[in-house]
Structures are given as structure tokens and as C-alpha cells.
Short mmCIF file of N, CA, C and O in Angstrom, two decimals:
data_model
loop_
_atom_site.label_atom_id
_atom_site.label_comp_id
_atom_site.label_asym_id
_atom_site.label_seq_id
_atom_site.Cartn_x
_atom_site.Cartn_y
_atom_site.Cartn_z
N UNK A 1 30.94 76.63 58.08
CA UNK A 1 30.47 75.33 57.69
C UNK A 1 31.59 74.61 56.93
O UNK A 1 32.41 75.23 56.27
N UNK A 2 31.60 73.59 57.03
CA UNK A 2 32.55 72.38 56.61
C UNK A 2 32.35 72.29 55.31
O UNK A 2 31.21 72.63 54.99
N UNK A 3 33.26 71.84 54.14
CA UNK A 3 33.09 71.93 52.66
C UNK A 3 33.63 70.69 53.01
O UNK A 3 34.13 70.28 54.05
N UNK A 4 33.31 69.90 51.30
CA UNK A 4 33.63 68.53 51.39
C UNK A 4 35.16 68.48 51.60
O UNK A 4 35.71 67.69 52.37
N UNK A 5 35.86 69.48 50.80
CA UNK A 5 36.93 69.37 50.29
C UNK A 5 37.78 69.17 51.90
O UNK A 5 38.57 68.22 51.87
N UNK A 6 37.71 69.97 53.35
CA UNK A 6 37.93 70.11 53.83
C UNK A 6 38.30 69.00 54.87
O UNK A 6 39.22 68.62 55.60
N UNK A 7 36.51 68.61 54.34
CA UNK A 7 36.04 67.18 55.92
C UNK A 7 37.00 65.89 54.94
O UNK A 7 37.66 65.05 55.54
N UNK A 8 36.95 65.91 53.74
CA UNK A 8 38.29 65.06 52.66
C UNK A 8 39.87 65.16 53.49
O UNK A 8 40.63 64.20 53.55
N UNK A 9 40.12 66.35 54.02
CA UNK A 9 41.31 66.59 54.37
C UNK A 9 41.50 65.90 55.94
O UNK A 9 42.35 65.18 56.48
N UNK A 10 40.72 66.28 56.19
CA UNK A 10 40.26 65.73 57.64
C UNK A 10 40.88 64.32 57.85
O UNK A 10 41.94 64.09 58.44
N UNK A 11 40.11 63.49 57.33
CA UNK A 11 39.66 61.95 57.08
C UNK A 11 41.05 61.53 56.64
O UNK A 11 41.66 60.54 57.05
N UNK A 12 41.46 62.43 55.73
CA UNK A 12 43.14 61.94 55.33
C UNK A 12 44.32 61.46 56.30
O UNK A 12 45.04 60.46 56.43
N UNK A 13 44.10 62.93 57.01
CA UNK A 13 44.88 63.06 57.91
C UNK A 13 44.82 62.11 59.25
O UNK A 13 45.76 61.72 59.94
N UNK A 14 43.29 61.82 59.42
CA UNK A 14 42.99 60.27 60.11
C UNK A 14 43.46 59.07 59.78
O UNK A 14 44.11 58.27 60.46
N UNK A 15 43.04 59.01 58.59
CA UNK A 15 44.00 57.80 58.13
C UNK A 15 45.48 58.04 57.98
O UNK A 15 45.94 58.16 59.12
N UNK A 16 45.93 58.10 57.55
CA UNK A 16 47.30 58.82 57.76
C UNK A 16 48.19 58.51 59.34
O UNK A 16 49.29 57.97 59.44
N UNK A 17 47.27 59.06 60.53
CA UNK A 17 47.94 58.92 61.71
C UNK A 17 47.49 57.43 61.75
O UNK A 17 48.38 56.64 62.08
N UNK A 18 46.43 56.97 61.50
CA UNK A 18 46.44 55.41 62.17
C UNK A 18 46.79 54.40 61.42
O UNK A 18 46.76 53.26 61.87
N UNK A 19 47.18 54.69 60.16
CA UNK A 19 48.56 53.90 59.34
C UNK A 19 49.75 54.02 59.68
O UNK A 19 50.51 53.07 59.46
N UNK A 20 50.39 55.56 60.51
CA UNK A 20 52.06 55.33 60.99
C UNK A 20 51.13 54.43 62.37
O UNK A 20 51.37 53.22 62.31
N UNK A 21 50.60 54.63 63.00
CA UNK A 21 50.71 53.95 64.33
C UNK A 21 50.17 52.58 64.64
O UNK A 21 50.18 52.12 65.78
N UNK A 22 49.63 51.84 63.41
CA UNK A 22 49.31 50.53 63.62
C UNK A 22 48.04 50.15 63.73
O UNK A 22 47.66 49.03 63.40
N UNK A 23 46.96 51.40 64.40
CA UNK A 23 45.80 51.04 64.32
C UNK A 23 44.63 50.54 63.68
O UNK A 23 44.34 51.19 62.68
N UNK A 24 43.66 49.32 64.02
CA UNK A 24 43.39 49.26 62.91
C UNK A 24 43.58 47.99 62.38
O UNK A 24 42.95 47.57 61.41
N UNK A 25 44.87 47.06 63.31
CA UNK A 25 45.51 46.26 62.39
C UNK A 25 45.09 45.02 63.48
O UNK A 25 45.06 43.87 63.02
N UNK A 26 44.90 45.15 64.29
CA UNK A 26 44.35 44.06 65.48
C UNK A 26 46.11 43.54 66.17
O UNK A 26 46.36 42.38 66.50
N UNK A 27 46.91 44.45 66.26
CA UNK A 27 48.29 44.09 66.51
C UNK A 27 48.75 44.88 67.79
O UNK A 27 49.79 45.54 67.69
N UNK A 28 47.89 44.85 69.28
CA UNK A 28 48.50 45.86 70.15
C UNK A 28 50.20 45.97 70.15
O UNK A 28 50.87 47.01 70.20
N UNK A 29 50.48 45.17 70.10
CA UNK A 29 51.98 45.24 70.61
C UNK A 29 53.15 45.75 69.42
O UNK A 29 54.33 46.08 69.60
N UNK A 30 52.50 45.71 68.37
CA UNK A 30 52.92 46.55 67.61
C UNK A 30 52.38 48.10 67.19
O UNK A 30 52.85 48.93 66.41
N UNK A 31 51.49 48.10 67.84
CA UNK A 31 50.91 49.60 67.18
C UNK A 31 50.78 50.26 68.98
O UNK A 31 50.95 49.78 70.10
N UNK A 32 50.38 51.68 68.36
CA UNK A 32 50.76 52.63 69.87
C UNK A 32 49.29 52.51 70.71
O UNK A 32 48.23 52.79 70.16
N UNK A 33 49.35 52.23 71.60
CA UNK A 33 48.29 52.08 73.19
C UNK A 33 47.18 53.27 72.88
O UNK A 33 47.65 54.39 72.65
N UNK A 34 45.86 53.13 72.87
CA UNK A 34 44.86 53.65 72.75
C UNK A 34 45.21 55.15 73.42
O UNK A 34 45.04 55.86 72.43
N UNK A 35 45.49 55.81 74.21
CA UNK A 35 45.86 56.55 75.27
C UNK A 35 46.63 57.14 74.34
O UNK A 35 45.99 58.04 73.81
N UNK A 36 47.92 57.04 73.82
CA UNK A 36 49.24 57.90 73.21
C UNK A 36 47.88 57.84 72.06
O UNK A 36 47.28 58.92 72.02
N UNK A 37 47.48 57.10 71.43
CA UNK A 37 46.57 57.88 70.05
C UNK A 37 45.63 58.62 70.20
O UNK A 37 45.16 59.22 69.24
N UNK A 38 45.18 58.74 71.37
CA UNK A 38 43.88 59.84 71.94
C UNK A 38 44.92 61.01 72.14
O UNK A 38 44.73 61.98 71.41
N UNK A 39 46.01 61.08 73.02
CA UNK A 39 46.67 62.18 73.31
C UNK A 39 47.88 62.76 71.56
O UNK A 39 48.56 63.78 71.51
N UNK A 40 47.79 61.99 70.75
CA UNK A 40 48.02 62.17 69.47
C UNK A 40 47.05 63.06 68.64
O UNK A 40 47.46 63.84 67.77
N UNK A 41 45.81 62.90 68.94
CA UNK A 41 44.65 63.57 68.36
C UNK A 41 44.40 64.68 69.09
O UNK A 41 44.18 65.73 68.48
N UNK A 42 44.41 64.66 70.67
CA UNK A 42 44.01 65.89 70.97
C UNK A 42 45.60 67.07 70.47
O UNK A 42 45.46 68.28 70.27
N UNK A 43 46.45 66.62 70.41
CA UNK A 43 47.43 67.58 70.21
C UNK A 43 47.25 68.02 69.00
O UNK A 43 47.34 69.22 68.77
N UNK A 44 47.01 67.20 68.13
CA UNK A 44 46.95 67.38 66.69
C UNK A 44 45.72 68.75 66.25
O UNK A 44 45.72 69.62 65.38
N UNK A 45 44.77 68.38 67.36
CA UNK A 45 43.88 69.17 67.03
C UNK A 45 44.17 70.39 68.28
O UNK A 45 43.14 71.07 68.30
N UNK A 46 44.97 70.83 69.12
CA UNK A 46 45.55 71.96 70.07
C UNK A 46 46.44 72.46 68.62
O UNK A 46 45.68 73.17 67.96
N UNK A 47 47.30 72.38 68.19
CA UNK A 47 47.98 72.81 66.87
C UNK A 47 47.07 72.71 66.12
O UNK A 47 46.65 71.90 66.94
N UNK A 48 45.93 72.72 64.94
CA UNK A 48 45.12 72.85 64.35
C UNK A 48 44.73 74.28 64.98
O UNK A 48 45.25 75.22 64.38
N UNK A 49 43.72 74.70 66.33
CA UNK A 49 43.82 76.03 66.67
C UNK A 49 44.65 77.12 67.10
O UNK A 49 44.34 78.27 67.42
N UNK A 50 46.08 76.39 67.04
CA UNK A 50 47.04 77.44 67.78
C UNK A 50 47.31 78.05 65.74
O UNK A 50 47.12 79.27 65.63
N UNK A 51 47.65 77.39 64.49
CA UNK A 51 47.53 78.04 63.65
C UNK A 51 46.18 78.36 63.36
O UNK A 51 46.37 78.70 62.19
N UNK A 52 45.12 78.50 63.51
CA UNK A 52 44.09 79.36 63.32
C UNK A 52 44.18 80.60 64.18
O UNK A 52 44.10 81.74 63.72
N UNK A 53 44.33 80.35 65.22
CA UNK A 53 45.26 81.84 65.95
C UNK A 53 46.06 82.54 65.32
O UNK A 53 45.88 83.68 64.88
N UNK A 54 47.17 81.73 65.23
CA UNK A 54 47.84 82.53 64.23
C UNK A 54 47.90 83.27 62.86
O UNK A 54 48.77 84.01 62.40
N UNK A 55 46.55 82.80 62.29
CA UNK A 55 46.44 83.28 61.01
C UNK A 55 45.46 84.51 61.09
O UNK A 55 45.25 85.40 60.27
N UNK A 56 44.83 84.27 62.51
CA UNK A 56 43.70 85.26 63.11
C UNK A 56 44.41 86.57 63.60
O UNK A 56 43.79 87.60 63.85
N UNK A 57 45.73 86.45 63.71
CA UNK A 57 46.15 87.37 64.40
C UNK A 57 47.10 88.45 63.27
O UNK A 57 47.33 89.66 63.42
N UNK A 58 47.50 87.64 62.23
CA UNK A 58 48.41 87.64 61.30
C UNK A 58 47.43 88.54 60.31
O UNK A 58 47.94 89.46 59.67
N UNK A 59 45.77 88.22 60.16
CA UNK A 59 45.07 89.00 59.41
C UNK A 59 45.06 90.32 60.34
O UNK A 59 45.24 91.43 59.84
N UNK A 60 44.94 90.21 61.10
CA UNK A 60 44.99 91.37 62.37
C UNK A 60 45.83 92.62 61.79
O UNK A 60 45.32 93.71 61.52
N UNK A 61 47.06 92.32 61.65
CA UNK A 61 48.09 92.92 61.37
C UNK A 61 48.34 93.18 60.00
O UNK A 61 49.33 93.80 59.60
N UNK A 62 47.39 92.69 59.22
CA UNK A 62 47.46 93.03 57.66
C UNK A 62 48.58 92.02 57.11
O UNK A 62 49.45 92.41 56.34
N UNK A 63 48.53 90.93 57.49
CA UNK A 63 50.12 89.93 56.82
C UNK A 63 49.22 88.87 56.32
O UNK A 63 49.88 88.14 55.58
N UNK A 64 48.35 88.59 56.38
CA UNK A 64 47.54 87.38 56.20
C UNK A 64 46.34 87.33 54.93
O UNK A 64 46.52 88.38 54.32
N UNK A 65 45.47 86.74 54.41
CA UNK A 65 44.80 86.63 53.38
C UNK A 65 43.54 85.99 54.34
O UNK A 65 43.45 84.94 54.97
N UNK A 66 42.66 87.10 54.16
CA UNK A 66 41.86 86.18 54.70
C UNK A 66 40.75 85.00 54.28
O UNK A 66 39.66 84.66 54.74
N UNK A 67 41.53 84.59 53.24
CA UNK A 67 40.66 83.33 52.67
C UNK A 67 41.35 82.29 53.49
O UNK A 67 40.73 81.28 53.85
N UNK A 68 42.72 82.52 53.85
CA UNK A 68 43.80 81.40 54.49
C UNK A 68 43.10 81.74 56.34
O UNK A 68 43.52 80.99 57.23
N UNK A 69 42.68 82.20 56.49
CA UNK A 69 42.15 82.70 58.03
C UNK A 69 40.53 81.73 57.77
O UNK A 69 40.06 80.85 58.48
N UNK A 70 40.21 82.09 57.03
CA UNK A 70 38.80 81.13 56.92
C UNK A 70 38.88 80.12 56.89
O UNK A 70 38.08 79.38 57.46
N UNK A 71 40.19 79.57 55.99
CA UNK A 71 40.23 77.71 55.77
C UNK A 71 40.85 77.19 56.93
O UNK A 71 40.70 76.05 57.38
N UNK A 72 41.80 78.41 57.56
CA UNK A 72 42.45 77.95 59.07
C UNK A 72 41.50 77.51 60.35
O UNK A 72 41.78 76.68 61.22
N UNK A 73 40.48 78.17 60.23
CA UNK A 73 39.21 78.40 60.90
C UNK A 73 38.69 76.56 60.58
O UNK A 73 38.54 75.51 61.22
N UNK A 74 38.59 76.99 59.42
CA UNK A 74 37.39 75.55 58.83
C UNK A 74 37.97 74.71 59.48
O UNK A 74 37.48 74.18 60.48
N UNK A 75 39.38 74.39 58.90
CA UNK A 75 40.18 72.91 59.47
C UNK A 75 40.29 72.88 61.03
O UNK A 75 40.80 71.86 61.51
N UNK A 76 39.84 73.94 61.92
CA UNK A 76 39.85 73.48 63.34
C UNK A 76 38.71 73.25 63.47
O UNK A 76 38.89 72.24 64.14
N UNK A 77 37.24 73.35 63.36
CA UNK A 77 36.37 73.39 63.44
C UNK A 77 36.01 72.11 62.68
O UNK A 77 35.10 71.40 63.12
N UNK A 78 36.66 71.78 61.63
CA UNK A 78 36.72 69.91 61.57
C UNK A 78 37.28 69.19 62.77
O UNK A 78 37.03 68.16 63.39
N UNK A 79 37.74 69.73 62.79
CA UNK A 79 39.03 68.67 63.84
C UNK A 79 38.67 68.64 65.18
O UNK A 79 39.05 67.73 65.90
N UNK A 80 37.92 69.60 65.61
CA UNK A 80 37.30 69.75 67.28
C UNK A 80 35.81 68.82 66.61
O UNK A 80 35.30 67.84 67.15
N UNK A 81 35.57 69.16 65.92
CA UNK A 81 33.72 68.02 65.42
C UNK A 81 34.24 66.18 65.44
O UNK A 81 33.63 65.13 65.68
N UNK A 82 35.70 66.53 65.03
CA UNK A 82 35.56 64.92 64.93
C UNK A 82 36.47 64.72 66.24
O UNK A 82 37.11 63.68 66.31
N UNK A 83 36.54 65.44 67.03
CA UNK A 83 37.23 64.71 68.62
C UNK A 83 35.96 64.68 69.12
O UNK A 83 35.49 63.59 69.45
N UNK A 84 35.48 65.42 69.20
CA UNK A 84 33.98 65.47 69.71
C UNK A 84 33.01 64.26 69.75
O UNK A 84 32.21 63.88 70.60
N UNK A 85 33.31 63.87 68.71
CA UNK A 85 32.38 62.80 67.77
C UNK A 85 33.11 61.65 68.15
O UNK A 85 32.42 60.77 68.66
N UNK A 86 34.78 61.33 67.98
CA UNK A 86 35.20 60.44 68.97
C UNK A 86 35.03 60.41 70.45
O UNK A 86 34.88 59.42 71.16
N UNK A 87 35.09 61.73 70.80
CA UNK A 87 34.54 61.48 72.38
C UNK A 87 33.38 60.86 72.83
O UNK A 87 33.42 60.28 73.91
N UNK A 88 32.45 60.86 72.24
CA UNK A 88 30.84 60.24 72.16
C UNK A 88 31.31 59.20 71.97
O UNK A 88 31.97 58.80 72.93
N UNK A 89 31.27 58.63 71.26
CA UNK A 89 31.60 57.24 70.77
C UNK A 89 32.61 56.65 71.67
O UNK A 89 32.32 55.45 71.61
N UNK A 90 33.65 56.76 72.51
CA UNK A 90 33.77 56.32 73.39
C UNK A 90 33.51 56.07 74.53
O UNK A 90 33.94 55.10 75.16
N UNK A 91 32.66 57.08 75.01
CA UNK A 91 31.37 57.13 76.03
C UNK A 91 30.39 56.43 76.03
O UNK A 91 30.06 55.67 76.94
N UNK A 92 29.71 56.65 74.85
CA UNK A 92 28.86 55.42 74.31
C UNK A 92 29.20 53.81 74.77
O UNK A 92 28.59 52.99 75.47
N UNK A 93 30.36 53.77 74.08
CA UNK A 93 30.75 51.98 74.31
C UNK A 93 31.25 51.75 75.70
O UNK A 93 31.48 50.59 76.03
N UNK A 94 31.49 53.04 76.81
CA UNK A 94 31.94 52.40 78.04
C UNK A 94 30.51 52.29 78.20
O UNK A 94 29.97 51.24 77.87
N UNK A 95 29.73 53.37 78.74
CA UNK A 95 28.14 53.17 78.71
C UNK A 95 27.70 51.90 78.71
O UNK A 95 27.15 51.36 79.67
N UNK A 96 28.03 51.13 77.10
CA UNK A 96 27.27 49.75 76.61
C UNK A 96 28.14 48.62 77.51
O UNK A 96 27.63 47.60 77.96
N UNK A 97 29.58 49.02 77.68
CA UNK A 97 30.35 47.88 78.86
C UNK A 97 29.75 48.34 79.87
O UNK A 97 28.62 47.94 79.58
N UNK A 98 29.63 48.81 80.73
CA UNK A 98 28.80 49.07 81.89
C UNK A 98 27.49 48.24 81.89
O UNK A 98 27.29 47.37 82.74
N UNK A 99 26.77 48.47 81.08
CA UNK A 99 25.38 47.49 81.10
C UNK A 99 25.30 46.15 80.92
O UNK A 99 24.27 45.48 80.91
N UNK A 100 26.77 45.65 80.73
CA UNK A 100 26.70 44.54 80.40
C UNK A 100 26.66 43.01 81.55
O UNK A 100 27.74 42.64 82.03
N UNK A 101 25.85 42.54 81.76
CA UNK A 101 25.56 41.65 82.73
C UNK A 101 27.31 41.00 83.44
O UNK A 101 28.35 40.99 82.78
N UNK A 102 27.23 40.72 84.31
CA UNK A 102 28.41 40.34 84.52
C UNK A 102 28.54 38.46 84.94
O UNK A 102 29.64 37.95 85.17
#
């Protein structure tokens, strides 16, 4: 389960990417194309589980702490909830363009 402190870290790190990239600002041509920031997030969150792997594997071997294997855990398990949660939400609004009378 998600601790505040965590889903805090989360949200940071959201803001964070869509302050370097412009989003946000109503400025396409200055900020990066919807597409490079979706493929920004999913990577972000492919590295989010490749170190939870690693820390999974690292406890494996006795090198690791596994409080750092749990929080490695947590922070992917944020990070796949909120692609998730962006994925809906963009489904949603093609959905609502679709219905829209023409």
C-alpha cells in the first residue's frame, strides 16, 4: 500500500517532468508533443521497476536492506497506478471526442 510520503514523491516527480518540458503552459511549440511526454512517463516508470528488480534481486543475495526493497516496490507500484490512471483518463476524453456531434 501507498504511504503519503511516497504518493508526495510521486506527484513531485510529476511536476518536476512537466516543468522541464513545458507542459501545462498552453505553449505547444515550446514544450515537448504529447507523445515524447507519454513515452517520457512510460520509461520513467520501465526504470522505476527495472530498480525494484534490482533491489529484489540484490536482497536475494544478501546485499540489500529490505526496507529499501519495500520502498523500491512502493515507488513502482505508485508509478504503474498513476500511468494507469493517466491511461483512463485519456480514454475517457477520446471516448467523450468520439460522442461528440459533428
Amino acid at each position: 500500500m501507498a504511504t503519503p510520503t511516497i504518493a508526495a514523491n510521486a506527484y513531485a516527480n510529476l511536476a518536476r517532468v512537466l516543468e522541464n518540458t513545458g507542459a501545462g503552459k498552453g505553449s505547444e511549440a515550446n514544450g515537448q508533443s504529447f507523445a515524447a511526454l507519454l513515452k517520457d512517463a512510460v520509461g520513467s516508470v520501465m526504470e522505476s521497476g527495472r530498480k525494484s528488480d534490482a533491489q529484489t534481486v540484490a536482497m536475494a543475495n544478501g546485499k540489500a536492506n529490505v526496507m529499501d526493497v519495500v520502498t523500491a516496490v512502493a515507488d513502482t507500484d505508485v508509478a504503474v497506478s498513476t500511468l494507469v490512471s493517466v491511461r483512463d483518463r485519456v480514454i475517457a476524453a477520446y471516448e467523450d471526442i468520439m460522442k461528440m456531434p459533428i
